[in-house]
mmCIF file of C-alpha atoms in Angstrom:
data_model
loop_
_atom_site.group_PDB
_atom_site.id
_atom_site.type_symbol
_atom_site.label_atom_id
_atom_site.label_comp_id
_atom_site.label_asym_id
_atom_site.label_seq_id
_atom_site.Cartn_x
_atom_site.Cartn_y
_atom_site.Cartn_z
ATOM 1 C CA MET K 1 -16.199 -7.986 -25.292
ATOM 2 C CA TYR K 2 -16.197 -6.473 -21.767
ATOM 3 C CA THR K 3 -19.022 -7.210 -20.018
ATOM 4 C CA ASP K 4 -20.094 -5.285 -16.864
ATOM 5 C CA SER K 5 -19.515 -8.079 -14.897
ATOM 6 C CA LYS K 6 -16.033 -8.844 -15.867
ATOM 7 C CA ILE K 7 -15.322 -4.812 -15.364
ATOM 8 C CA LEU K 8 -16.817 -4.987 -11.952
ATOM 9 C CA LYS K 9 -14.360 -7.931 -11.039
ATOM 10 C CA SER K 10 -11.338 -6.022 -12.493
ATOM 11 C CA LEU K 11 -12.173 -3.024 -10.333
ATOM 12 C CA PHE K 12 -12.381 -5.398 -7.476
ATOM 13 C CA TYR K 13 -8.588 -6.915 -8.195
ATOM 14 C CA ILE K 14 -7.786 -2.677 -8.557
ATOM 15 C CA GLN K 15 -9.128 -1.950 -5.052
ATOM 16 C CA LEU K 16 -7.245 -4.947 -3.573
ATOM 17 C CA VAL K 17 -4.017 -3.438 -5.227
ATOM 18 C CA SER K 18 -5.151 -0.380 -3.794
ATOM 19 C CA SER K 19 -5.599 -1.288 -0.410
ATOM 20 C CA PHE K 20 -2.266 -3.195 -0.260
ATOM 21 C CA LEU K 21 -0.555 -0.043 -1.472
ATOM 22 C CA VAL K 22 -1.953 2.082 1.323
ATOM 23 C CA VAL K 23 -0.853 -0.380 4.189
ATOM 24 C CA VAL K 24 2.696 -0.357 2.232
ATOM 25 C CA GLY K 25 2.237 3.607 2.467
ATOM 26 C CA HIS K 26 1.712 3.431 6.134
ATOM 27 C CA PHE K 27 4.272 0.741 6.718
ATOM 28 C CA THR K 28 6.854 2.650 4.837
ATOM 29 C CA ALA K 29 6.033 5.748 6.816
ATOM 30 C CA SER K 30 6.985 3.728 10.154
ATOM 31 C CA VAL K 31 10.064 2.241 8.414
ATOM 32 C CA LEU K 32 11.358 5.802 7.309
ATOM 33 C CA TYR K 33 11.365 6.869 10.943
ATOM 34 C CA PHE K 34 14.457 3.900 11.673
ATOM 35 C CA ASN K 35 15.902 3.597 7.932
ATOM 36 C CA ASP K 36 15.610 5.122 4.849
ATOM 37 C CA PRO K 37 17.100 2.934 1.970
ATOM 38 C CA PHE K 38 16.013 3.556 -1.698
ATOM 39 C CA TRP K 39 13.600 0.677 -1.720
ATOM 40 C CA VAL K 40 11.694 1.970 1.270
ATOM 41 C CA VAL K 41 11.814 5.665 -0.409
ATOM 42 C CA ALA K 42 10.421 4.263 -3.473
ATOM 43 C CA LEU K 43 7.607 2.297 -2.119
ATOM 44 C CA ASN K 44 6.471 5.206 0.188
ATOM 45 C CA GLN K 45 6.166 7.267 -3.259
ATOM 46 C CA ILE K 46 4.584 4.307 -5.123
ATOM 47 C CA SER K 47 1.910 3.586 -2.381
ATOM 48 C CA ARG K 48 0.404 6.812 -3.234
ATOM 49 C CA TYR K 49 -1.352 5.784 -5.727
ATOM 50 C CA GLY K 50 -3.408 3.501 -3.691
ATOM 51 C CA THR K 51 -5.778 6.452 -2.407
ATOM 52 C CA VAL K 52 -6.141 7.962 -5.816
ATOM 53 C CA LEU K 53 -6.946 4.547 -7.159
ATOM 54 C CA LEU K 54 -9.573 3.889 -4.721
ATOM 55 C CA THR K 55 -10.829 7.445 -5.333
ATOM 56 C CA ILE K 56 -11.399 6.761 -9.176
ATOM 57 C CA ALA K 57 -12.854 3.566 -8.306
ATOM 58 C CA THR K 58 -15.461 4.937 -5.586
ATOM 59 C CA GLY K 59 -16.546 7.389 -8.298
ATOM 60 C CA TYR K 60 -16.823 4.578 -11.020
ATOM 61 C CA LEU K 61 -18.862 2.301 -8.495
ATOM 62 C CA THR K 62 -21.221 5.120 -7.849
ATOM 63 C CA ALA K 63 -22.129 5.956 -11.140
ATOM 64 C CA TYR K 64 -22.697 2.424 -11.769
ATOM 65 C CA SER K 65 -24.876 2.061 -8.765
ATOM 66 C CA PHE K 66 -27.229 5.429 -9.828
ATOM 67 C CA ASP K 67 -27.317 3.966 -13.566
ATOM 68 C CA ARG K 68 -28.102 0.322 -13.142
ATOM 69 C CA LYS K 69 -29.518 -0.116 -9.640
ATOM 70 C CA GLN K 70 -31.390 3.478 -9.221
ATOM 71 C CA PRO K 71 -31.628 3.167 -5.583
ATOM 72 C CA SER K 72 -34.240 5.247 -3.246
ATOM 73 C CA PHE K 73 -32.840 7.693 -0.859
ATOM 74 C CA ARG K 74 -33.376 5.245 1.868
ATOM 75 C CA GLU K 75 -32.118 2.265 0.056
ATOM 76 C CA PHE K 76 -28.657 4.204 -0.980
ATOM 77 C CA PHE K 77 -28.109 5.868 2.390
ATOM 78 C CA THR K 78 -29.211 2.414 4.317
ATOM 79 C CA GLY K 79 -26.312 0.830 2.181
ATOM 80 C CA LYS K 80 -23.797 3.600 3.171
ATOM 81 C CA LEU K 81 -24.738 3.766 6.916
ATOM 82 C CA ILE K 82 -24.271 -0.217 7.071
ATOM 83 C CA TYR K 83 -21.109 -0.402 5.148
ATOM 84 C CA ILE K 84 -19.341 2.781 5.429
ATOM 85 C CA VAL K 85 -20.667 5.050 8.340
ATOM 86 C CA ILE K 86 -20.892 2.399 11.544
ATOM 87 C CA PRO K 87 -17.337 0.797 10.680
ATOM 88 C CA PHE K 88 -15.956 4.352 10.128
ATOM 89 C CA LEU K 89 -17.303 5.274 13.480
ATOM 90 C CA VAL K 90 -16.125 1.935 15.141
ATOM 91 C CA SER K 91 -12.805 2.587 13.788
ATOM 92 C CA GLY K 92 -12.555 6.044 15.007
ATOM 93 C CA VAL K 93 -13.426 4.808 18.561
ATOM 94 C CA LEU K 94 -10.582 2.162 18.099
ATOM 95 C CA TYR K 95 -8.026 4.658 17.012
ATOM 96 C CA HIS K 96 -8.677 6.800 19.835
ATOM 97 C CA TYR K 97 -8.502 3.836 22.528
ATOM 98 C CA LEU K 98 -5.222 2.621 20.919
ATOM 99 C CA LEU K 99 -3.581 5.990 20.746
ATOM 100 C CA LYS K 100 -4.460 7.676 23.863
ATOM 101 C CA ASN K 101 -5.163 4.305 25.916
ATOM 102 C CA GLY K 102 -8.786 5.104 26.973
ATOM 103 C CA MET K 103 -12.197 5.335 25.455
ATOM 104 C CA PRO K 104 -13.582 8.711 24.247
ATOM 105 C CA HIS K 105 -15.520 10.562 26.754
ATOM 106 C CA SER K 106 -15.610 14.510 26.000
ATOM 107 C CA VAL K 107 -17.296 16.340 23.284
ATOM 108 C CA GLY K 108 -14.026 17.078 21.772
ATOM 109 C CA ASP K 109 -13.308 13.088 21.771
ATOM 110 C CA PHE K 110 -16.366 12.334 19.654
ATOM 111 C CA ALA K 111 -16.019 15.500 17.347
ATOM 112 C CA ASN K 112 -12.582 13.876 16.519
ATOM 113 C CA ILE K 113 -13.872 10.591 15.721
ATOM 114 C CA VAL K 114 -16.736 12.228 13.268
ATOM 115 C CA LEU K 115 -14.304 14.464 11.640
ATOM 116 C CA GLY K 116 -12.013 11.333 10.883
ATOM 117 C CA LYS K 117 -9.349 12.954 13.286
ATOM 118 C CA THR K 118 -8.494 9.885 15.342
ATOM 119 C CA GLY K 119 -6.393 8.082 12.363
ATOM 120 C CA ASP K 120 -4.347 9.606 10.009
ATOM 121 C CA HIS K 121 -6.128 7.913 7.355
ATOM 122 C CA LEU K 122 -9.739 8.535 8.234
ATOM 123 C CA TYR K 123 -9.872 11.834 6.594
ATOM 124 C CA PHE K 124 -10.516 10.025 3.234
ATOM 125 C CA VAL K 125 -13.718 8.272 4.888
ATOM 126 C CA PHE K 126 -15.070 11.685 6.138
ATOM 127 C CA MET K 127 -14.408 12.977 2.722
ATOM 128 C CA ILE K 128 -16.231 10.100 0.985
ATOM 129 C CA CYS K 129 -19.379 10.580 3.191
ATOM 130 C CA GLN K 130 -19.519 13.973 1.794
ATOM 131 C CA TYR K 131 -19.036 12.810 -1.591
ATOM 132 C CA TYR K 132 -21.938 10.353 -1.468
ATOM 133 C CA VAL K 133 -24.333 13.018 -0.228
ATOM 134 C CA ILE K 134 -23.427 15.257 -3.025
ATOM 135 C CA ALA K 135 -23.353 12.682 -5.619
ATOM 136 C CA TYR K 136 -26.863 11.448 -4.662
ATOM 137 C CA PHE K 137 -28.595 14.677 -5.098
ATOM 138 C CA LEU K 138 -26.385 15.667 -8.182
ATOM 139 C CA ARG K 139 -27.006 12.209 -9.942
ATOM 140 C CA ASN K 140 -29.524 14.115 -12.064
ATOM 141 C CA VAL K 141 -27.685 17.020 -12.644
ATOM 142 C CA ILE K 142 -24.091 15.931 -13.576
ATOM 143 C CA THR K 143 -24.863 13.395 -16.205
ATOM 144 C CA LYS K 144 -23.454 11.562 -19.548
ATOM 145 C CA ARG K 145 -24.835 14.092 -21.399
ATOM 146 C CA ASN K 146 -22.602 16.893 -19.588
ATOM 147 C CA ILE K 147 -20.046 15.264 -18.057
ATOM 148 C CA LEU K 148 -17.266 16.379 -20.940
ATOM 149 C CA TYR K 149 -18.010 19.768 -20.030
ATOM 150 C CA VAL K 150 -18.558 19.750 -16.372
ATOM 151 C CA ILE K 151 -15.397 17.821 -15.798
ATOM 152 C CA TRP K 152 -13.391 20.767 -16.655
ATOM 153 C CA ILE K 153 -15.295 22.911 -14.179
ATOM 154 C CA LEU K 154 -14.771 20.429 -11.331
ATOM 155 C CA LEU K 155 -10.942 20.094 -12.415
ATOM 156 C CA ALA K 156 -10.982 24.014 -11.695
ATOM 157 C CA VAL K 157 -12.693 23.654 -8.648
ATOM 158 C CA GLN K 158 -10.278 20.996 -7.393
ATOM 159 C CA TYR K 159 -7.254 22.934 -8.197
ATOM 160 C CA VAL K 160 -8.689 26.443 -6.835
ATOM 161 C CA TYR K 161 -9.984 24.989 -3.707
ATOM 162 C CA ILE K 162 -6.774 23.434 -2.733
ATOM 163 C CA HIS K 163 -4.404 26.509 -3.960
ATOM 164 C CA TYR K 164 -6.634 29.153 -2.672
ATOM 165 C CA LEU K 165 -9.824 28.750 -0.772
ATOM 166 C CA HIS K 166 -9.192 26.030 1.872
ATOM 167 C CA GLN K 167 -9.200 27.247 5.443
ATOM 168 C CA GLY K 168 -8.145 25.155 8.307
ATOM 169 C CA TRP K 169 -11.440 25.106 10.102
ATOM 170 C CA LEU K 170 -12.017 22.714 13.036
ATOM 171 C CA GLY K 171 -8.281 21.491 12.413
ATOM 172 C CA LEU K 172 -9.443 20.013 8.889
ATOM 173 C CA THR K 173 -6.644 19.657 6.303
ATOM 174 C CA THR K 174 -7.502 20.188 2.632
ATOM 175 C CA ARG K 175 -7.639 16.243 2.330
ATOM 176 C CA HIS K 176 -10.849 16.303 4.582
ATOM 177 C CA MET K 177 -12.688 18.504 2.075
ATOM 178 C CA LEU K 178 -14.625 16.805 -0.941
ATOM 179 C CA PRO K 179 -13.554 19.617 -3.485
ATOM 180 C CA THR K 180 -10.145 18.669 -2.828
ATOM 181 C CA TRP K 181 -11.022 15.417 -4.564
ATOM 182 C CA ILE K 182 -14.062 16.185 -6.702
ATOM 183 C CA PHE K 183 -12.509 16.221 -10.178
ATOM 184 C CA THR K 184 -10.600 12.669 -9.209
ATOM 185 C CA LEU K 185 -13.814 11.193 -8.041
ATOM 186 C CA TYR K 186 -15.964 12.423 -10.981
ATOM 187 C CA MET K 187 -13.134 11.007 -13.431
ATOM 188 C CA GLY K 188 -14.355 7.488 -12.305
ATOM 189 C CA HIS K 189 -18.039 8.711 -13.126
ATOM 190 C CA LEU K 190 -16.636 9.529 -16.927
ATOM 191 C CA ILE K 191 -14.772 6.304 -17.145
ATOM 192 C CA TYR K 192 -18.047 4.503 -16.125
ATOM 193 C CA TRP K 193 -20.146 6.444 -18.601
ATOM 194 C CA TYR K 194 -17.583 5.835 -21.535
ATOM 195 C CA ARG K 195 -16.231 2.627 -20.383
ATOM 196 C CA GLU K 196 -17.164 1.025 -23.567
ATOM 197 C CA TRP K 197 -15.467 3.583 -25.954
ATOM 198 C CA ILE K 198 -12.385 3.819 -23.682
ATOM 199 C CA LEU K 199 -11.834 -0.136 -23.188
ATOM 200 C CA THR K 200 -12.698 -0.882 -27.077
ATOM 201 C CA PHE K 201 -10.383 1.984 -28.147
ATOM 202 C CA LEU K 202 -7.506 0.728 -26.148
ATOM 203 C CA ARG K 203 -8.218 -3.158 -26.999
ATOM 204 C CA ASN K 204 -8.080 -2.320 -30.676
ATOM 205 C CA ASN K 205 -5.096 -0.014 -30.577
ATOM 206 C CA ARG K 206 -2.357 -1.787 -28.783
ATOM 207 C CA SER K 207 0.072 0.576 -29.629
ATOM 208 C CA ILE K 208 -1.677 3.237 -27.788
ATOM 209 C CA LEU K 209 -1.937 1.109 -25.084
ATOM 210 C CA MET K 210 1.562 0.492 -25.096
ATOM 211 C CA VAL K 211 2.301 4.418 -25.069
ATOM 212 C CA VAL K 212 -0.105 4.611 -22.185
ATOM 213 C CA THR K 213 1.219 1.967 -20.217
ATOM 214 C CA GLY K 214 4.767 3.560 -20.906
ATOM 215 C CA VAL K 215 3.740 6.809 -20.011
ATOM 216 C CA SER K 216 2.146 5.562 -16.698
ATOM 217 C CA THR K 217 5.513 3.721 -16.166
ATOM 218 C CA ALA K 218 7.793 6.813 -16.650
ATOM 219 C CA ALA K 219 5.833 8.730 -14.579
ATOM 220 C CA ALA K 220 5.742 6.410 -11.570
ATOM 221 C CA ILE K 221 9.702 6.365 -12.034
ATOM 222 C CA TYR K 222 9.669 9.933 -12.008
ATOM 223 C CA PHE K 223 7.777 10.078 -8.597
ATOM 224 C CA VAL K 224 10.237 7.805 -7.036
ATOM 225 C CA VAL K 225 13.319 9.550 -7.956
ATOM 226 C CA SER K 226 12.104 13.016 -7.543
ATOM 227 C CA SER K 227 13.203 15.011 -4.533
ATOM 228 C CA LYS K 228 9.914 16.676 -4.446
ATOM 229 C CA LEU K 229 7.040 14.828 -2.771
ATOM 230 C CA PHE K 230 4.015 14.531 -4.812
ATOM 231 C CA VAL K 231 0.856 14.194 -2.191
ATOM 232 C CA ALA K 232 -2.222 12.320 -4.005
ATOM 233 C CA VAL K 233 -4.362 15.387 -4.631
ATOM 234 C CA HIS K 234 -1.760 17.012 -6.695
ATOM 235 C CA LEU K 235 -3.277 17.069 -10.104
ATOM 236 C CA THR K 236 -0.053 15.943 -11.956
ATOM 237 C CA PHE K 237 -0.500 12.959 -9.698
ATOM 238 C CA VAL K 238 -4.022 12.415 -10.211
ATOM 239 C CA PHE K 239 -3.516 12.258 -14.211
ATOM 240 C CA ALA K 240 -0.978 9.663 -13.696
ATOM 241 C CA THR K 241 -2.780 7.670 -11.584
ATOM 242 C CA LEU K 242 -5.588 7.827 -14.101
ATOM 243 C CA LEU K 243 -3.532 6.440 -16.797
ATOM 244 C CA SER K 244 -2.410 3.758 -14.346
ATOM 245 C CA PHE K 245 -6.410 3.099 -13.717
ATOM 246 C CA LEU K 246 -6.782 2.647 -17.182
ATOM 247 C CA VAL K 247 -3.685 0.088 -17.545
ATOM 248 C CA LEU K 248 -4.944 -1.677 -14.822
ATOM 249 C CA MET K 249 -8.392 -2.033 -16.021
ATOM 250 C CA VAL K 250 -7.299 -3.507 -19.224
ATOM 251 C CA PHE K 251 -4.738 -5.923 -17.349
ATOM 252 C CA PHE K 252 -7.083 -7.305 -15.097
ATOM 253 C CA LEU K 253 -9.883 -7.698 -17.868
ATOM 254 C CA GLU K 254 -7.439 -10.043 -19.600
ATOM 255 C CA LEU K 255 -6.760 -12.077 -16.404
ATOM 256 C CA VAL K 256 -10.456 -11.955 -14.993
ATOM 257 C CA ASP K 257 -11.236 -15.374 -16.350
ATOM 258 C CA HIS K 258 -7.846 -16.851 -14.683
ATOM 259 C CA LEU K 259 -7.996 -15.266 -11.231
ATOM 260 C CA HIS K 260 -10.651 -16.755 -8.749
ATOM 261 C CA ILE K 261 -10.617 -14.522 -5.959
ATOM 262 C CA LYS K 262 -14.102 -14.261 -4.653
ATOM 263 C CA PHE K 263 -15.615 -10.606 -4.601
ATOM 264 C CA ARG K 264 -16.497 -9.660 -1.140
ATOM 265 C CA LYS K 265 -18.375 -6.520 -0.503
ATOM 266 C CA GLY K 266 -16.544 -4.134 1.784
ATOM 267 C CA LEU K 267 -13.349 -5.988 2.111
ATOM 268 C CA THR K 268 -11.103 -3.724 0.569
ATOM 269 C CA TYR K 269 -12.740 -0.980 2.702
ATOM 270 C CA PHE K 270 -12.129 -2.517 6.018
ATOM 271 C CA ILE K 271 -8.665 -3.513 5.225
ATOM 272 C CA PHE K 272 -8.093 0.220 4.399
ATOM 273 C CA LEU K 273 -9.941 1.206 7.600
ATOM 274 C CA PHE K 274 -8.323 -1.339 10.287
ATOM 275 C CA HIS K 275 -4.890 -1.914 9.116
ATOM 276 C CA SER K 276 -3.293 1.151 11.002
ATOM 277 C CA ALA K 277 -4.696 -1.088 14.073
ATOM 278 C CA PHE K 278 -2.143 -3.961 13.206
ATOM 279 C CA LEU K 279 0.349 -1.707 12.420
ATOM 280 C CA ILE K 280 -0.021 -0.157 16.002
ATOM 281 C CA LEU K 281 -0.800 -3.553 17.684
ATOM 282 C CA PHE K 282 2.470 -5.170 16.144
ATOM 283 C CA LYS K 283 4.662 -2.174 16.923
ATOM 284 C CA ASP K 284 3.395 -2.545 20.615
ATOM 285 C CA PHE K 285 4.068 -6.114 20.798
ATOM 286 C CA PHE K 286 7.357 -6.118 19.394
ATOM 287 C CA TYR K 287 8.331 -2.978 22.046
ATOM 288 C CA GLN K 288 6.999 -5.204 24.967
ATOM 289 C CA VAL K 289 8.814 -8.641 23.874
ATOM 290 C CA TYR K 290 12.184 -6.980 22.589
ATOM 291 C CA GLY K 291 12.040 -3.378 23.957
ATOM 292 C CA GLU K 292 12.498 -1.392 20.253
ATOM 293 C CA VAL K 293 11.904 -2.460 16.772
ATOM 294 C CA SER K 294 14.447 -0.913 14.778
ATOM 295 C CA TRP K 295 16.243 -4.293 14.463
ATOM 296 C CA ILE K 296 13.276 -5.483 12.131
ATOM 297 C CA PHE K 297 13.181 -2.302 9.818
ATOM 298 C CA GLN K 298 17.026 -2.493 9.347
ATOM 299 C CA ASN K 299 16.736 -5.629 7.865
ATOM 300 C CA THR K 300 14.928 -6.166 4.038
ATOM 301 C CA TRP K 301 13.852 -9.393 4.605
ATOM 302 C CA TYR K 302 12.631 -8.710 8.418
ATOM 303 C CA SER K 303 10.780 -5.816 7.087
ATOM 304 C CA LEU K 304 8.900 -7.406 4.261
ATOM 305 C CA LEU K 305 7.931 -10.237 6.455
ATOM 306 C CA TYR K 306 6.843 -7.705 8.923
ATOM 307 C CA LEU K 307 4.470 -5.914 5.907
ATOM 308 C CA LEU K 308 3.049 -9.607 4.764
ATOM 309 C CA GLY K 309 2.209 -10.097 8.352
ATOM 310 C CA ILE K 310 0.390 -6.686 8.868
ATOM 311 C CA PHE K 311 -1.270 -7.165 5.364
ATOM 312 C CA VAL K 312 -2.290 -10.671 5.979
ATOM 313 C CA CYS K 313 -3.766 -9.953 9.470
ATOM 314 C CA SER K 314 -5.740 -7.118 7.975
ATOM 315 C CA ALA K 315 -7.267 -8.923 5.325
ATOM 316 C CA LEU K 316 -8.268 -12.009 7.557
ATOM 317 C CA PHE K 317 -9.839 -9.447 10.123
ATOM 318 C CA SER K 318 -11.525 -7.923 7.396
ATOM 319 C CA VAL K 319 -13.130 -11.174 5.826
ATOM 320 C CA LEU K 320 -14.554 -11.430 9.464
ATOM 321 C CA LEU K 321 -15.987 -8.152 9.191
ATOM 322 C CA VAL K 322 -17.505 -9.030 5.833
ATOM 323 C CA GLN K 323 -19.635 -11.568 7.169
ATOM 324 C CA LEU K 324 -20.606 -9.770 10.272
ATOM 325 C CA VAL K 325 -21.908 -6.869 7.899
ATOM 326 C CA LYS K 326 -23.804 -9.197 5.947
ATOM 327 C CA ARG K 327 -25.597 -10.243 8.788
ATOM 328 C CA LEU K 328 -26.630 -6.949 10.011
ATOM 329 C CA GLU K 329 -27.442 -6.023 6.162
ATOM 330 C CA ARG K 330 -30.064 -8.939 6.300
ATOM 331 C CA ALA K 331 -31.354 -8.326 10.055
ATOM 332 C CA TRP K 332 -31.884 -4.687 8.907
ATOM 333 C CA ALA K 333 -33.815 -5.956 5.667
ATOM 334 C CA SER K 334 -35.632 -8.324 7.703
ATOM 335 C CA MET K 335 -36.700 -5.318 10.292
ATOM 336 C CA GLY K 336 -37.982 -3.172 7.319
ATOM 337 C CA LYS K 337 -39.765 -6.175 5.885
ATOM 338 C CA ILE K 338 -41.477 -6.571 9.117
ATOM 339 C CA ARG K 339 -42.517 -3.116 9.482
ATOM 340 C CA ARG K 340 -43.898 -3.085 5.985
ATOM 341 C CA GLU K 341 -46.047 -6.195 6.471
ATOM 342 C CA ARG K 342 -47.304 -4.403 9.740
ATOM 343 C CA LEU K 343 -48.278 -1.296 7.947
ATOM 344 C CA GLN K 344 -50.288 -3.357 5.225
#
């Protein structure tokens, strides 16, 4: 029997894999500038799974929170403020400093930080913040009772918005806007609400699971060898990633009792936020010491060691941030408790 505790652990492992894939994506984008052997191109294509897997997992965990914790407005958005918004703004300032060699000082600078435009990957957090607001107010509108019907409407919204409705106001791309991801996010809700049926079906029908695994593997191979670049919001890519998400859920559920990686709230998100800073710092360091970095990227083993170093540094830094944010959360809770006692 798959318990919710085990499922949440498997989702944490999926998030870890996803965060690593995101790092791989930005790393290989740097390598492609100097060299583009097949393995680099393949990793760059596969890395696009990372963002979509994170998106589906976000929808799942949000549905879980609404269902099991039923947070009040204050509880829900206080958590998002501490764990999502504040780190997002801090990272925005950091990337502005690293890329422009100075602190933000103009209205335009601060607007770019808020809009997630100072780092190439921060669009995702800007979009997720929109999602949390909409999801909270629609939590009693889009429910398990109607999701099987509503999901088709959301599919149409995502497709139509990407292809026909988006306008580049404020210099924002389609990726910045919630409608571009709305179907992908609510697929996470659907998986949560029907998790028992889905997982039981796959567990009891191993032949079906093998077919799903085969199709998802074939899709990954197709994306690698295809001359067409499938971006993360492309619906073909979303459906392929959805199959991979289900396969990974089952895979990690089988291993969850044997893996002993401690769950740390916010860890994968912080890796996502700050890994690009290490990409920039590593590159600047090698430029200062050696004058150029192409010799690293032209050697496969050096490249992989470079990637490993970036991921390890990002993970260790993120572990420290997890501890810091925990203390901030406890301090915030203590202040709230003191205010309540005073009012009484």
